[in-house]
Protein backbone atom coordinates (compact mmCIF):
# COMPACT_ATOMS: atom_id res chain seq x y z
CA UNK A 1 0.00 0.00 0.00
CA UNK A 2 1.33 3.39 -0.87
CA UNK A 3 2.23 5.33 2.29
CA UNK A 4 -0.49 7.72 3.41
CA UNK A 5 -0.45 10.88 5.50
CA UNK A 6 -0.68 8.91 8.76
CA UNK A 7 2.41 6.83 7.98
CA UNK A 8 4.62 9.56 6.49
CA UNK A 9 5.97 11.12 9.74
CA UNK A 10 7.29 7.77 10.96
CA UNK A 11 8.61 6.86 7.50
CA UNK A 12 10.49 10.16 7.33
CA UNK A 13 12.24 9.37 10.63
CA UNK A 14 13.00 5.80 9.53
CA UNK A 15 14.26 7.02 6.15
CA UNK A 16 16.59 9.52 7.82
CA UNK A 17 18.08 6.82 10.06
CA UNK A 18 18.40 4.17 7.33
CA UNK A 19 19.85 6.38 4.62
CA UNK A 20 21.33 9.33 6.52
CA UNK A 21 23.06 7.82 9.55
CA UNK A 22 26.55 6.40 8.85
CA UNK A 23 26.39 4.08 11.89
CA UNK A 24 23.11 2.57 10.74
CA UNK A 25 24.35 2.29 7.13
CA UNK A 26 27.48 0.44 8.25
CA UNK A 27 25.46 -2.11 10.23
CA UNK A 28 22.96 -2.61 7.38
CA UNK A 29 25.72 -2.88 4.75
CA UNK A 30 27.50 -5.53 6.84
CA UNK A 31 24.24 -7.42 7.36
CA UNK A 32 23.42 -7.44 3.66
CA UNK A 33 26.97 -8.54 2.77
CA UNK A 34 26.61 -11.51 5.12
CA UNK A 35 23.19 -12.36 3.66
CA UNK A 36 24.57 -12.20 0.11
CA UNK A 37 27.26 -14.75 1.03
CA UNK A 38 24.66 -17.02 2.59
CA UNK A 39 22.34 -16.75 -0.42
CA UNK A 40 25.23 -17.42 -2.80
CA UNK A 41 26.04 -20.66 -0.99
CA UNK A 42 22.66 -22.33 -1.57
CA UNK A 43 20.00 -22.72 -4.21
CA UNK A 44 16.85 -22.87 -2.06
CA UNK A 45 15.03 -21.11 -0.63
CA UNK A 46 15.66 -18.06 -2.84
CA UNK A 47 15.77 -15.68 0.11
CA UNK A 48 17.65 -15.08 3.34
CA UNK A 49 16.83 -12.94 6.32
CA UNK A 50 18.30 -11.74 9.58
CA UNK A 51 17.25 -9.49 12.42
CA UNK A 52 19.04 -6.26 13.28
CA UNK A 53 18.92 -4.92 16.83
CA UNK A 54 16.16 -2.38 17.10
CA UNK A 55 18.47 -0.54 19.50
CA UNK A 56 20.25 0.72 16.41
CA UNK A 57 17.14 2.80 15.73
CA UNK A 58 15.50 3.32 19.12
CA UNK A 59 17.33 5.50 21.59
CA UNK A 60 20.57 5.56 19.58
CA UNK A 61 22.32 8.79 18.71
CA UNK A 62 20.57 11.06 21.21
CA UNK A 63 20.79 14.75 20.48
CA UNK A 64 19.84 17.87 22.42
CA UNK A 65 16.30 17.80 20.97
CA UNK A 66 15.70 14.23 22.17
CA UNK A 67 15.20 13.40 25.83
CA UNK A 68 17.35 10.63 27.25
CA UNK A 69 15.72 7.28 26.54
CA UNK A 70 13.22 8.70 24.04
CA UNK A 71 12.78 6.70 20.87
CA UNK A 72 14.06 8.91 18.02
CA UNK A 73 12.36 6.79 15.38
CA UNK A 74 8.91 6.54 16.92
CA UNK A 75 9.01 10.12 18.19
CA UNK A 76 8.34 9.06 21.76
CA UNK A 77 5.60 6.56 20.86
CA UNK A 78 7.34 3.47 22.21
CA UNK A 79 6.46 0.18 20.62
CA UNK A 80 5.62 1.63 17.21
CA UNK A 81 8.68 -0.06 15.70
CA UNK A 82 9.57 -3.34 17.39
CA UNK A 83 11.65 -5.22 14.82
CA UNK A 84 14.08 -4.57 11.99
CA UNK A 85 14.60 -7.43 9.59
CA UNK A 86 16.90 -7.48 6.57
CA UNK A 87 15.56 -9.53 3.71
CA UNK A 88 17.40 -10.48 0.53
CA UNK A 89 15.61 -12.17 -2.36
CA UNK A 90 17.51 -13.60 -5.31
CA UNK A 91 17.02 -11.50 -8.45
CA UNK A 92 14.07 -12.74 -10.49
CA UNK A 93 12.81 -15.02 -7.70
CA UNK A 94 9.50 -14.94 -5.85
CA UNK A 95 8.50 -16.19 -2.46
CA UNK A 96 6.99 -19.68 -2.74
CA UNK A 97 4.34 -18.83 -0.15
CA UNK A 98 3.18 -15.30 0.64
CA UNK A 99 3.98 -14.04 4.14
CA UNK A 100 1.16 -12.89 6.36
CA UNK A 101 1.78 -10.78 9.42
CA UNK A 102 -1.45 -11.08 11.37
CA UNK A 103 -0.64 -8.71 14.20
CA UNK A 104 1.79 -6.12 12.87
CA UNK A 105 2.13 -3.40 10.29
CA UNK A 106 5.11 -3.92 7.97
CA UNK A 107 7.08 -0.94 6.69
CA UNK A 108 9.25 -2.00 3.78
CA UNK A 109 11.98 -0.06 2.02
CA UNK A 110 14.17 -0.95 -0.91
CA UNK A 111 17.65 -0.47 0.54
CA UNK A 112 19.49 -1.11 -2.71
CA UNK A 113 17.98 -1.68 -6.14
CA UNK A 114 14.32 -2.10 -6.94
CA UNK A 115 11.54 -4.64 -6.89
CA UNK A 116 7.85 -5.14 -6.40
CA UNK A 117 5.83 -5.76 -3.30
CA UNK A 118 2.85 -8.02 -4.04
CA UNK A 119 0.02 -7.81 -1.55
CA UNK A 120 -3.62 -8.77 -1.30
CA UNK A 121 -6.46 -7.25 0.65
CA UNK A 122 -6.73 -7.93 4.39
CA UNK A 123 -7.99 -11.47 4.86
CA UNK A 124 -7.37 -12.29 1.18
CA UNK A 125 -5.20 -15.01 -0.25
CA UNK A 126 -2.62 -15.13 -3.01
CA UNK A 127 -5.32 -14.73 -5.67
CA UNK A 128 -5.40 -11.18 -6.91
CA UNK A 129 -2.09 -10.06 -5.48
CA UNK A 130 -1.36 -6.54 -6.65
CA UNK A 131 2.19 -5.43 -7.39
CA UNK A 132 3.59 -2.09 -6.33
CA UNK A 133 7.09 -1.13 -7.41
CA UNK A 134 9.56 0.33 -4.93
CA UNK A 135 13.13 1.47 -5.51
CA UNK A 136 16.01 2.60 -3.36
CA UNK A 137 16.87 6.29 -3.14
CA UNK A 138 19.48 7.57 -5.54
CA UNK A 139 19.17 9.18 -8.93
CA UNK A 140 15.38 8.80 -8.67
CA UNK A 141 14.69 10.55 -5.38
CA UNK A 142 11.01 11.19 -6.04
CA UNK A 143 9.86 10.90 -2.45
CA UNK A 144 9.16 8.43 0.29
CA UNK A 145 6.14 6.90 -1.42
CA UNK A 146 8.44 5.66 -4.20
CA UNK A 147 10.89 4.02 -1.77
CA UNK A 148 8.61 2.70 1.01
CA UNK A 149 5.61 0.41 1.19
CA UNK A 150 3.26 -0.13 4.13
CA UNK A 151 1.56 -3.49 4.63
CA UNK A 152 -1.33 -3.38 7.12
CA UNK A 153 -1.71 -6.09 9.77
CA UNK A 154 -3.38 -9.24 8.46
CA UNK A 155 -2.27 -8.77 4.85
PDB file of C-alpha atoms in Angstrom:
ATOM      1  CA  UNK A   1       0.000   0.000   0.000  1.00  0.00           C
ATOM      2  CA  UNK A   2       1.333   3.387  -0.865  1.00  0.00           C
ATOM      3  CA  UNK A   3       2.230   5.331   2.295  1.00  0.00           C
ATOM      4  CA  UNK A   4      -0.486   7.720   3.413  1.00  0.00           C
ATOM      5  CA  UNK A   5      -0.449  10.883   5.503  1.00  0.00           C
ATOM      6  CA  UNK A   6      -0.683   8.909   8.759  1.00  0.00           C
ATOM      7  CA  UNK A   7       2.413   6.830   7.985  1.00  0.00           C
ATOM      8  CA  UNK A   8       4.616   9.565   6.494  1.00  0.00           C
ATOM      9  CA  UNK A   9       5.972  11.122   9.741  1.00  0.00           C
ATOM     10  CA  UNK A  10       7.295   7.774  10.962  1.00  0.00           C
ATOM     11  CA  UNK A  11       8.606   6.859   7.499  1.00  0.00           C
ATOM     12  CA  UNK A  12      10.492  10.164   7.330  1.00  0.00           C
ATOM     13  CA  UNK A  13      12.244   9.370  10.627  1.00  0.00           C
ATOM     14  CA  UNK A  14      13.003   5.798   9.525  1.00  0.00           C
ATOM     15  CA  UNK A  15      14.262   7.024   6.149  1.00  0.00           C
ATOM     16  CA  UNK A  16      16.586   9.517   7.815  1.00  0.00           C
ATOM     17  CA  UNK A  17      18.078   6.818  10.057  1.00  0.00           C
ATOM     18  CA  UNK A  18      18.398   4.171   7.332  1.00  0.00           C
ATOM     19  CA  UNK A  19      19.852   6.381   4.625  1.00  0.00           C
ATOM     20  CA  UNK A  20      21.327   9.334   6.522  1.00  0.00           C
ATOM     21  CA  UNK A  21      23.058   7.824   9.552  1.00  0.00           C
ATOM     22  CA  UNK A  22      26.546   6.401   8.848  1.00  0.00           C
ATOM     23  CA  UNK A  23      26.391   4.075  11.885  1.00  0.00           C
ATOM     24  CA  UNK A  24      23.107   2.568  10.740  1.00  0.00           C
ATOM     25  CA  UNK A  25      24.351   2.295   7.134  1.00  0.00           C
ATOM     26  CA  UNK A  26      27.481   0.444   8.250  1.00  0.00           C
ATOM     27  CA  UNK A  27      25.456  -2.109  10.227  1.00  0.00           C
ATOM     28  CA  UNK A  28      22.963  -2.608   7.377  1.00  0.00           C
ATOM     29  CA  UNK A  29      25.715  -2.882   4.748  1.00  0.00           C
ATOM     30  CA  UNK A  30      27.503  -5.534   6.840  1.00  0.00           C
ATOM     31  CA  UNK A  31      24.244  -7.420   7.358  1.00  0.00           C
ATOM     32  CA  UNK A  32      23.423  -7.443   3.664  1.00  0.00           C
ATOM     33  CA  UNK A  33      26.971  -8.537   2.774  1.00  0.00           C
ATOM     34  CA  UNK A  34      26.610 -11.513   5.119  1.00  0.00           C
ATOM     35  CA  UNK A  35      23.195 -12.362   3.663  1.00  0.00           C
ATOM     36  CA  UNK A  36      24.572 -12.198   0.113  1.00  0.00           C
ATOM     37  CA  UNK A  37      27.260 -14.746   1.027  1.00  0.00           C
ATOM     38  CA  UNK A  38      24.659 -17.015   2.592  1.00  0.00           C
ATOM     39  CA  UNK A  39      22.344 -16.746  -0.419  1.00  0.00           C
ATOM     40  CA  UNK A  40      25.227 -17.418  -2.804  1.00  0.00           C
ATOM     41  CA  UNK A  41      26.042 -20.659  -0.992  1.00  0.00           C
ATOM     42  CA  UNK A  42      22.662 -22.326  -1.571  1.00  0.00           C
ATOM     43  CA  UNK A  43      19.996 -22.725  -4.213  1.00  0.00           C
ATOM     44  CA  UNK A  44      16.853 -22.870  -2.063  1.00  0.00           C
ATOM     45  CA  UNK A  45      15.035 -21.106  -0.630  1.00  0.00           C
ATOM     46  CA  UNK A  46      15.659 -18.064  -2.839  1.00  0.00           C
ATOM     47  CA  UNK A  47      15.769 -15.680   0.107  1.00  0.00           C
ATOM     48  CA  UNK A  48      17.648 -15.078   3.343  1.00  0.00           C
ATOM     49  CA  UNK A  49      16.828 -12.941   6.318  1.00  0.00           C
ATOM     50  CA  UNK A  50      18.303 -11.739   9.584  1.00  0.00           C
ATOM     51  CA  UNK A  51      17.249  -9.489  12.425  1.00  0.00           C
ATOM     52  CA  UNK A  52      19.041  -6.258  13.278  1.00  0.00           C
ATOM     53  CA  UNK A  53      18.923  -4.917  16.828  1.00  0.00           C
ATOM     54  CA  UNK A  54      16.159  -2.380  17.101  1.00  0.00           C
ATOM     55  CA  UNK A  55      18.466  -0.541  19.504  1.00  0.00           C
ATOM     56  CA  UNK A  56      20.250   0.719  16.415  1.00  0.00           C
ATOM     57  CA  UNK A  57      17.137   2.804  15.734  1.00  0.00           C
ATOM     58  CA  UNK A  58      15.498   3.323  19.119  1.00  0.00           C
ATOM     59  CA  UNK A  59      17.333   5.497  21.589  1.00  0.00           C
ATOM     60  CA  UNK A  60      20.566   5.561  19.585  1.00  0.00           C
ATOM     61  CA  UNK A  61      22.318   8.794  18.707  1.00  0.00           C
ATOM     62  CA  UNK A  62      20.573  11.065  21.212  1.00  0.00           C
ATOM     63  CA  UNK A  63      20.786  14.752  20.478  1.00  0.00           C
ATOM     64  CA  UNK A  64      19.841  17.869  22.415  1.00  0.00           C
ATOM     65  CA  UNK A  65      16.297  17.797  20.968  1.00  0.00           C
ATOM     66  CA  UNK A  66      15.704  14.234  22.168  1.00  0.00           C
ATOM     67  CA  UNK A  67      15.197  13.400  25.830  1.00  0.00           C
ATOM     68  CA  UNK A  68      17.353  10.626  27.246  1.00  0.00           C
ATOM     69  CA  UNK A  69      15.723   7.285  26.540  1.00  0.00           C
ATOM     70  CA  UNK A  70      13.221   8.699  24.043  1.00  0.00           C
ATOM     71  CA  UNK A  71      12.780   6.696  20.870  1.00  0.00           C
ATOM     72  CA  UNK A  72      14.065   8.905  18.016  1.00  0.00           C
ATOM     73  CA  UNK A  73      12.357   6.787  15.375  1.00  0.00           C
ATOM     74  CA  UNK A  74       8.914   6.540  16.918  1.00  0.00           C
ATOM     75  CA  UNK A  75       9.013  10.116  18.194  1.00  0.00           C
ATOM     76  CA  UNK A  76       8.340   9.058  21.758  1.00  0.00           C
ATOM     77  CA  UNK A  77       5.603   6.565  20.855  1.00  0.00           C
ATOM     78  CA  UNK A  78       7.338   3.474  22.212  1.00  0.00           C
ATOM     79  CA  UNK A  79       6.463   0.176  20.616  1.00  0.00           C
ATOM     80  CA  UNK A  80       5.617   1.631  17.209  1.00  0.00           C
ATOM     81  CA  UNK A  81       8.685  -0.061  15.699  1.00  0.00           C
ATOM     82  CA  UNK A  82       9.569  -3.336  17.386  1.00  0.00           C
ATOM     83  CA  UNK A  83      11.649  -5.221  14.815  1.00  0.00           C
ATOM     84  CA  UNK A  84      14.083  -4.572  11.990  1.00  0.00           C
ATOM     85  CA  UNK A  85      14.604  -7.430   9.593  1.00  0.00           C
ATOM     86  CA  UNK A  86      16.900  -7.476   6.573  1.00  0.00           C
ATOM     87  CA  UNK A  87      15.559  -9.526   3.708  1.00  0.00           C
ATOM     88  CA  UNK A  88      17.402 -10.481   0.534  1.00  0.00           C
ATOM     89  CA  UNK A  89      15.612 -12.172  -2.358  1.00  0.00           C
ATOM     90  CA  UNK A  90      17.507 -13.601  -5.306  1.00  0.00           C
ATOM     91  CA  UNK A  91      17.016 -11.502  -8.451  1.00  0.00           C
ATOM     92  CA  UNK A  92      14.069 -12.742 -10.488  1.00  0.00           C
ATOM     93  CA  UNK A  93      12.812 -15.018  -7.700  1.00  0.00           C
ATOM     94  CA  UNK A  94       9.499 -14.944  -5.849  1.00  0.00           C
ATOM     95  CA  UNK A  95       8.500 -16.189  -2.456  1.00  0.00           C
ATOM     96  CA  UNK A  96       6.992 -19.677  -2.737  1.00  0.00           C
ATOM     97  CA  UNK A  97       4.341 -18.827  -0.154  1.00  0.00           C
ATOM     98  CA  UNK A  98       3.179 -15.300   0.639  1.00  0.00           C
ATOM     99  CA  UNK A  99       3.975 -14.045   4.136  1.00  0.00           C
ATOM    100  CA  UNK A 100       1.160 -12.891   6.356  1.00  0.00           C
ATOM    101  CA  UNK A 101       1.777 -10.781   9.420  1.00  0.00           C
ATOM    102  CA  UNK A 102      -1.455 -11.081  11.374  1.00  0.00           C
ATOM    103  CA  UNK A 103      -0.636  -8.714  14.200  1.00  0.00           C
ATOM    104  CA  UNK A 104       1.789  -6.124  12.873  1.00  0.00           C
ATOM    105  CA  UNK A 105       2.125  -3.398  10.294  1.00  0.00           C
ATOM    106  CA  UNK A 106       5.109  -3.923   7.975  1.00  0.00           C
ATOM    107  CA  UNK A 107       7.079  -0.942   6.687  1.00  0.00           C
ATOM    108  CA  UNK A 108       9.249  -1.999   3.776  1.00  0.00           C
ATOM    109  CA  UNK A 109      11.978  -0.064   2.019  1.00  0.00           C
ATOM    110  CA  UNK A 110      14.172  -0.946  -0.910  1.00  0.00           C
ATOM    111  CA  UNK A 111      17.649  -0.466   0.538  1.00  0.00           C
ATOM    112  CA  UNK A 112      19.489  -1.114  -2.714  1.00  0.00           C
ATOM    113  CA  UNK A 113      17.976  -1.683  -6.139  1.00  0.00           C
ATOM    114  CA  UNK A 114      14.316  -2.096  -6.941  1.00  0.00           C
ATOM    115  CA  UNK A 115      11.544  -4.636  -6.886  1.00  0.00           C
ATOM    116  CA  UNK A 116       7.846  -5.142  -6.401  1.00  0.00           C
ATOM    117  CA  UNK A 117       5.826  -5.761  -3.300  1.00  0.00           C
ATOM    118  CA  UNK A 118       2.851  -8.020  -4.036  1.00  0.00           C
ATOM    119  CA  UNK A 119       0.020  -7.808  -1.551  1.00  0.00           C
ATOM    120  CA  UNK A 120      -3.619  -8.766  -1.300  1.00  0.00           C
ATOM    121  CA  UNK A 121      -6.457  -7.247   0.648  1.00  0.00           C
ATOM    122  CA  UNK A 122      -6.725  -7.928   4.390  1.00  0.00           C
ATOM    123  CA  UNK A 123      -7.988 -11.467   4.855  1.00  0.00           C
ATOM    124  CA  UNK A 124      -7.370 -12.286   1.176  1.00  0.00           C
ATOM    125  CA  UNK A 125      -5.202 -15.008  -0.249  1.00  0.00           C
ATOM    126  CA  UNK A 126      -2.617 -15.130  -3.014  1.00  0.00           C
ATOM    127  CA  UNK A 127      -5.322 -14.725  -5.667  1.00  0.00           C
ATOM    128  CA  UNK A 128      -5.401 -11.181  -6.908  1.00  0.00           C
ATOM    129  CA  UNK A 129      -2.086 -10.056  -5.483  1.00  0.00           C
ATOM    130  CA  UNK A 130      -1.364  -6.538  -6.648  1.00  0.00           C
ATOM    131  CA  UNK A 131       2.186  -5.429  -7.390  1.00  0.00           C
ATOM    132  CA  UNK A 132       3.593  -2.085  -6.327  1.00  0.00           C
ATOM    133  CA  UNK A 133       7.086  -1.131  -7.414  1.00  0.00           C
ATOM    134  CA  UNK A 134       9.558   0.330  -4.931  1.00  0.00           C
ATOM    135  CA  UNK A 135      13.125   1.466  -5.512  1.00  0.00           C
ATOM    136  CA  UNK A 136      16.006   2.600  -3.363  1.00  0.00           C
ATOM    137  CA  UNK A 137      16.874   6.294  -3.143  1.00  0.00           C
ATOM    138  CA  UNK A 138      19.482   7.566  -5.539  1.00  0.00           C
ATOM    139  CA  UNK A 139      19.166   9.183  -8.929  1.00  0.00           C
ATOM    140  CA  UNK A 140      15.377   8.803  -8.672  1.00  0.00           C
ATOM    141  CA  UNK A 141      14.689  10.553  -5.376  1.00  0.00           C
ATOM    142  CA  UNK A 142      11.011  11.187  -6.040  1.00  0.00           C
ATOM    143  CA  UNK A 143       9.863  10.896  -2.449  1.00  0.00           C
ATOM    144  CA  UNK A 144       9.159   8.429   0.294  1.00  0.00           C
ATOM    145  CA  UNK A 145       6.139   6.896  -1.419  1.00  0.00           C
ATOM    146  CA  UNK A 146       8.435   5.658  -4.202  1.00  0.00           C
ATOM    147  CA  UNK A 147      10.885   4.021  -1.765  1.00  0.00           C
ATOM    148  CA  UNK A 148       8.608   2.703   1.007  1.00  0.00           C
ATOM    149  CA  UNK A 149       5.606   0.408   1.192  1.00  0.00           C
ATOM    150  CA  UNK A 150       3.258  -0.127   4.134  1.00  0.00           C
ATOM    151  CA  UNK A 151       1.563  -3.489   4.626  1.00  0.00           C
ATOM    152  CA  UNK A 152      -1.329  -3.384   7.120  1.00  0.00           C
ATOM    153  CA  UNK A 153      -1.709  -6.086   9.773  1.00  0.00           C
ATOM    154  CA  UNK A 154      -3.377  -9.237   8.462  1.00  0.00           C
ATOM    155  CA  UNK A 155      -2.266  -8.773   4.850  1.00  0.00           C
TER     156      UNK A 155
END
